[in-house]
């Protein structure tokens, strides 16, 4: 349900911003709001609290964001509060970011290695993945010593497993079948 609500509100906002050709500016302002929520963990709790009235939530919203975001974003946040969807604000912002990335043909990926990759290797792999996928890949390196060696690449819902751990597991399977 949360994902559906987040997608619906994010899609509606993105559609309007895309038509007005300011979807990236809107995304930047939403990122600012998300940053505020992360810096002050009490802020989302305040908006989600059933003990605080809608009018009080709108007053807090005005005090914090009215002068810092454009009127469309401010009114969008007021609509979210009016509809009782305050608990979905972070999800809506994240979904909006996904829509902006899709519009810009951008995709995030992770490469997991046993030791940290140097920046030159990351950029080379990023370029190769971008060429093969036809997307603008943004690659991050994560370290997991359990993969022993090689690399494990995750792009969206696809996994390319070139790790030594995976190769050893396959070899173990093959040997187990031969011995039986």
mmCIF file of C-alpha atoms in Angstrom:
data_model
loop_
_atom_site.group_PDB
_atom_site.id
_atom_site.type_symbol
_atom_site.label_atom_id
_atom_site.label_comp_id
_atom_site.label_asym_id
_atom_site.label_seq_id
_atom_site.Cartn_x
_atom_site.Cartn_y
_atom_site.Cartn_z
ATOM 1 C CA UNK A 1 0.000 0.000 0.000
ATOM 2 C CA UNK A 2 2.769 2.453 0.982
ATOM 3 C CA UNK A 3 4.580 1.931 -2.299
ATOM 4 C CA UNK A 4 1.375 2.383 -4.291
ATOM 5 C CA UNK A 5 0.499 5.639 -2.496
ATOM 6 C CA UNK A 6 4.054 6.943 -2.870
ATOM 7 C CA UNK A 7 4.112 6.140 -6.580
ATOM 8 C CA UNK A 8 0.727 7.723 -7.192
ATOM 9 C CA UNK A 9 1.586 11.042 -5.517
ATOM 10 C CA UNK A 10 5.114 11.116 -6.966
ATOM 11 C CA UNK A 11 3.764 10.417 -10.469
ATOM 12 C CA UNK A 12 1.195 13.190 -10.194
ATOM 13 C CA UNK A 13 3.801 15.704 -9.046
ATOM 14 C CA UNK A 14 6.304 14.565 -11.677
ATOM 15 C CA UNK A 15 3.737 14.829 -14.465
ATOM 16 C CA UNK A 16 2.995 18.451 -13.595
ATOM 17 C CA UNK A 17 6.676 19.342 -13.120
ATOM 18 C CA UNK A 18 7.629 17.616 -16.388
ATOM 19 C CA UNK A 19 4.986 19.564 -18.298
ATOM 20 C CA UNK A 20 6.282 22.802 -16.774
ATOM 21 C CA UNK A 21 9.861 21.680 -17.577
ATOM 22 C CA UNK A 22 11.072 22.174 -14.013
ATOM 23 C CA UNK A 23 11.130 18.566 -12.794
ATOM 24 C CA UNK A 24 14.816 18.758 -11.798
ATOM 25 C CA UNK A 25 14.283 21.935 -9.756
ATOM 26 C CA UNK A 26 11.327 20.267 -8.040
ATOM 27 C CA UNK A 27 13.540 17.241 -7.374
ATOM 28 C CA UNK A 28 16.189 19.466 -5.782
ATOM 29 C CA UNK A 29 13.602 21.070 -3.519
ATOM 30 C CA UNK A 30 12.228 17.670 -2.528
ATOM 31 C CA UNK A 31 15.784 16.543 -1.738
ATOM 32 C CA UNK A 32 16.098 19.614 0.494
ATOM 33 C CA UNK A 33 12.918 18.582 2.331
ATOM 34 C CA UNK A 34 14.180 15.007 2.689
ATOM 35 C CA UNK A 35 17.462 16.373 4.047
ATOM 36 C CA UNK A 36 15.544 18.361 6.649
ATOM 37 C CA UNK A 37 13.667 15.212 7.649
ATOM 38 C CA UNK A 38 16.942 13.313 8.055
ATOM 39 C CA UNK A 39 18.667 16.106 9.986
ATOM 40 C CA UNK A 40 15.732 16.436 12.379
ATOM 41 C CA UNK A 41 14.237 12.989 13.064
ATOM 42 C CA UNK A 42 11.499 14.590 15.186
ATOM 43 C CA UNK A 43 10.117 16.344 12.099
ATOM 44 C CA UNK A 44 8.647 13.239 10.418
ATOM 45 C CA UNK A 45 7.403 12.059 13.820
ATOM 46 C CA UNK A 46 5.642 15.383 14.310
ATOM 47 C CA UNK A 47 3.910 15.177 10.919
ATOM 48 C CA UNK A 48 2.888 11.552 11.482
ATOM 49 C CA UNK A 49 1.583 12.082 15.015
ATOM 50 C CA UNK A 50 -2.185 11.700 15.397
ATOM 51 C CA UNK A 51 -2.018 13.943 18.479
ATOM 52 C CA UNK A 52 -1.172 16.995 16.373
ATOM 53 C CA UNK A 53 -4.019 18.557 14.409
ATOM 54 C CA UNK A 54 -3.939 19.183 10.680
ATOM 55 C CA UNK A 55 -3.871 22.946 11.275
ATOM 56 C CA UNK A 56 -0.914 22.637 13.657
ATOM 57 C CA UNK A 57 0.941 20.514 11.089
ATOM 58 C CA UNK A 58 0.271 23.135 8.421
ATOM 59 C CA UNK A 59 1.567 25.865 10.752
ATOM 60 C CA UNK A 60 4.789 23.905 11.283
ATOM 61 C CA UNK A 61 5.023 23.316 7.542
ATOM 62 C CA UNK A 62 4.623 27.058 6.907
ATOM 63 C CA UNK A 63 7.209 28.004 9.509
ATOM 64 C CA UNK A 64 9.819 25.654 8.069
ATOM 65 C CA UNK A 65 9.261 25.442 4.309
ATOM 66 C CA UNK A 66 7.067 28.310 3.048
ATOM 67 C CA UNK A 67 9.970 30.645 2.217
ATOM 68 C CA UNK A 68 12.386 27.867 1.229
ATOM 69 C CA UNK A 69 10.452 25.962 -1.459
ATOM 70 C CA UNK A 70 8.392 27.120 -4.403
ATOM 71 C CA UNK A 71 4.616 27.532 -3.926
ATOM 72 C CA UNK A 72 3.782 24.378 -5.913
ATOM 73 C CA UNK A 73 5.878 22.188 -3.610
ATOM 74 C CA UNK A 74 4.512 23.940 -0.539
ATOM 75 C CA UNK A 75 0.915 23.390 -1.707
ATOM 76 C CA UNK A 76 1.728 19.788 -2.580
ATOM 77 C CA UNK A 77 2.902 19.215 1.000
ATOM 78 C CA UNK A 78 -0.285 20.847 2.300
ATOM 79 C CA UNK A 79 -2.368 18.461 0.150
ATOM 80 C CA UNK A 80 -0.444 15.501 1.565
ATOM 81 C CA UNK A 81 -1.288 16.705 5.073
ATOM 82 C CA UNK A 82 -4.955 17.347 4.156
ATOM 83 C CA UNK A 83 -5.242 13.796 2.785
ATOM 84 C CA UNK A 84 -3.596 12.255 5.873
ATOM 85 C CA UNK A 85 -0.623 10.939 3.886
ATOM 86 C CA UNK A 86 2.127 12.468 6.021
ATOM 87 C CA UNK A 87 3.743 9.100 6.690
ATOM 88 C CA UNK A 88 4.380 8.706 2.947
ATOM 89 C CA UNK A 89 6.357 11.933 2.408
ATOM 90 C CA UNK A 90 9.764 10.234 2.377
ATOM 91 C CA UNK A 91 8.511 7.468 0.076
ATOM 92 C CA UNK A 92 6.968 10.024 -2.278
ATOM 93 C CA UNK A 93 10.232 11.954 -2.452
ATOM 94 C CA UNK A 94 12.211 8.766 -3.138
ATOM 95 C CA UNK A 95 9.773 7.716 -5.868
ATOM 96 C CA UNK A 96 9.983 11.165 -7.413
ATOM 97 C CA UNK A 97 13.761 10.772 -7.520
ATOM 98 C CA UNK A 98 13.337 7.462 -9.360
ATOM 99 C CA UNK A 99 11.105 9.176 -11.930
ATOM 100 C CA UNK A 100 13.671 11.940 -12.461
ATOM 101 C CA UNK A 101 16.409 9.324 -12.904
ATOM 102 C CA UNK A 102 14.280 7.465 -15.447
ATOM 103 C CA UNK A 103 13.578 10.686 -17.363
ATOM 104 C CA UNK A 104 17.315 11.397 -17.436
ATOM 105 C CA UNK A 105 18.099 7.789 -18.474
ATOM 106 C CA UNK A 106 20.065 7.396 -15.233
ATOM 107 C CA UNK A 107 20.358 4.227 -13.207
ATOM 108 C CA UNK A 108 22.166 3.442 -9.967
ATOM 109 C CA UNK A 109 24.325 0.330 -9.662
ATOM 110 C CA UNK A 110 26.514 -1.252 -7.009
ATOM 111 C CA UNK A 111 29.682 -3.265 -7.505
ATOM 112 C CA UNK A 112 30.629 -5.430 -4.540
ATOM 113 C CA UNK A 113 34.284 -6.440 -4.267
ATOM 114 C CA UNK A 114 36.469 -8.084 -1.623
ATOM 115 C CA UNK A 115 38.737 -5.018 -1.494
ATOM 116 C CA UNK A 116 38.009 -1.387 -2.395
ATOM 117 C CA UNK A 117 38.294 -0.552 -6.099
ATOM 118 C CA UNK A 118 40.344 2.449 -7.155
ATOM 119 C CA UNK A 119 38.483 5.303 -8.831
ATOM 120 C CA UNK A 120 39.926 4.590 -12.286
ATOM 121 C CA UNK A 121 38.605 1.000 -12.238
ATOM 122 C CA UNK A 122 35.200 2.177 -11.023
ATOM 123 C CA UNK A 123 34.992 4.696 -13.876
ATOM 124 C CA UNK A 124 36.060 2.049 -16.436
ATOM 125 C CA UNK A 125 33.439 -0.426 -15.210
ATOM 126 C CA UNK A 126 30.844 2.364 -15.077
ATOM 127 C CA UNK A 127 31.564 3.260 -18.715
ATOM 128 C CA UNK A 128 31.313 -0.389 -19.807
ATOM 129 C CA UNK A 129 28.040 -0.903 -17.955
ATOM 130 C CA UNK A 130 26.652 2.328 -19.408
ATOM 131 C CA UNK A 131 27.527 1.232 -22.941
ATOM 132 C CA UNK A 132 26.073 -2.259 -22.542
ATOM 133 C CA UNK A 133 22.862 -1.123 -20.830
ATOM 134 C CA UNK A 134 22.242 2.039 -22.830
ATOM 135 C CA UNK A 135 21.712 3.902 -19.540
ATOM 136 C CA UNK A 136 23.783 6.466 -17.686
ATOM 137 C CA UNK A 137 25.015 4.215 -14.859
ATOM 138 C CA UNK A 138 26.042 5.754 -11.522
ATOM 139 C CA UNK A 139 28.275 3.128 -9.882
ATOM 140 C CA UNK A 140 29.115 2.773 -6.199
ATOM 141 C CA UNK A 141 31.644 0.354 -4.721
ATOM 142 C CA UNK A 142 30.832 -1.665 -1.621
ATOM 143 C CA UNK A 143 33.312 -3.959 0.092
ATOM 144 C CA UNK A 144 32.412 -7.469 1.259
ATOM 145 C CA UNK A 145 35.397 -9.708 2.047
ATOM 146 C CA UNK A 146 33.146 -12.793 1.968
ATOM 147 C CA UNK A 147 33.035 -12.791 -1.840
ATOM 148 C CA UNK A 148 36.787 -13.651 -1.709
ATOM 149 C CA UNK A 149 37.588 -12.020 -5.068
ATOM 150 C CA UNK A 150 36.091 -10.906 -8.349
ATOM 151 C CA UNK A 151 33.041 -8.676 -8.420
ATOM 152 C CA UNK A 152 29.286 -8.802 -7.973
ATOM 153 C CA UNK A 153 27.369 -6.101 -9.870
ATOM 154 C CA UNK A 154 23.770 -5.175 -9.034
ATOM 155 C CA UNK A 155 21.859 -2.987 -11.487
ATOM 156 C CA UNK A 156 18.204 -2.510 -10.596
ATOM 157 C CA UNK A 157 16.846 -6.066 -10.413
ATOM 158 C CA UNK A 158 19.736 -7.640 -12.366
ATOM 159 C CA UNK A 159 22.760 -9.295 -10.778
ATOM 160 C CA UNK A 160 26.007 -10.110 -12.558
ATOM 161 C CA UNK A 161 27.935 -12.441 -10.287
ATOM 162 C CA UNK A 162 31.597 -12.798 -11.179
ATOM 163 C CA UNK A 163 32.734 -13.435 -7.631
ATOM 164 C CA UNK A 164 35.151 -16.178 -6.635
ATOM 165 C CA UNK A 165 32.659 -17.263 -3.976
ATOM 166 C CA UNK A 166 30.027 -17.915 -6.679
ATOM 167 C CA UNK A 167 32.516 -19.788 -8.881
ATOM 168 C CA UNK A 168 33.571 -21.976 -5.939
ATOM 169 C CA UNK A 169 29.924 -22.734 -5.132
ATOM 170 C CA UNK A 170 29.304 -23.800 -8.756
ATOM 171 C CA UNK A 171 32.447 -25.937 -8.747
ATOM 172 C CA UNK A 172 31.333 -27.560 -5.489
ATOM 173 C CA UNK A 173 27.933 -28.367 -7.070
ATOM 174 C CA UNK A 174 29.579 -29.922 -10.124
ATOM 175 C CA UNK A 175 31.925 -32.020 -7.980
ATOM 176 C CA UNK A 176 29.020 -33.169 -5.805
ATOM 177 C CA UNK A 177 27.167 -34.377 -8.928
ATOM 178 C CA UNK A 178 30.234 -36.254 -10.200
ATOM 179 C CA UNK A 179 30.826 -38.005 -6.871
ATOM 180 C CA UNK A 180 27.224 -39.180 -6.547
#
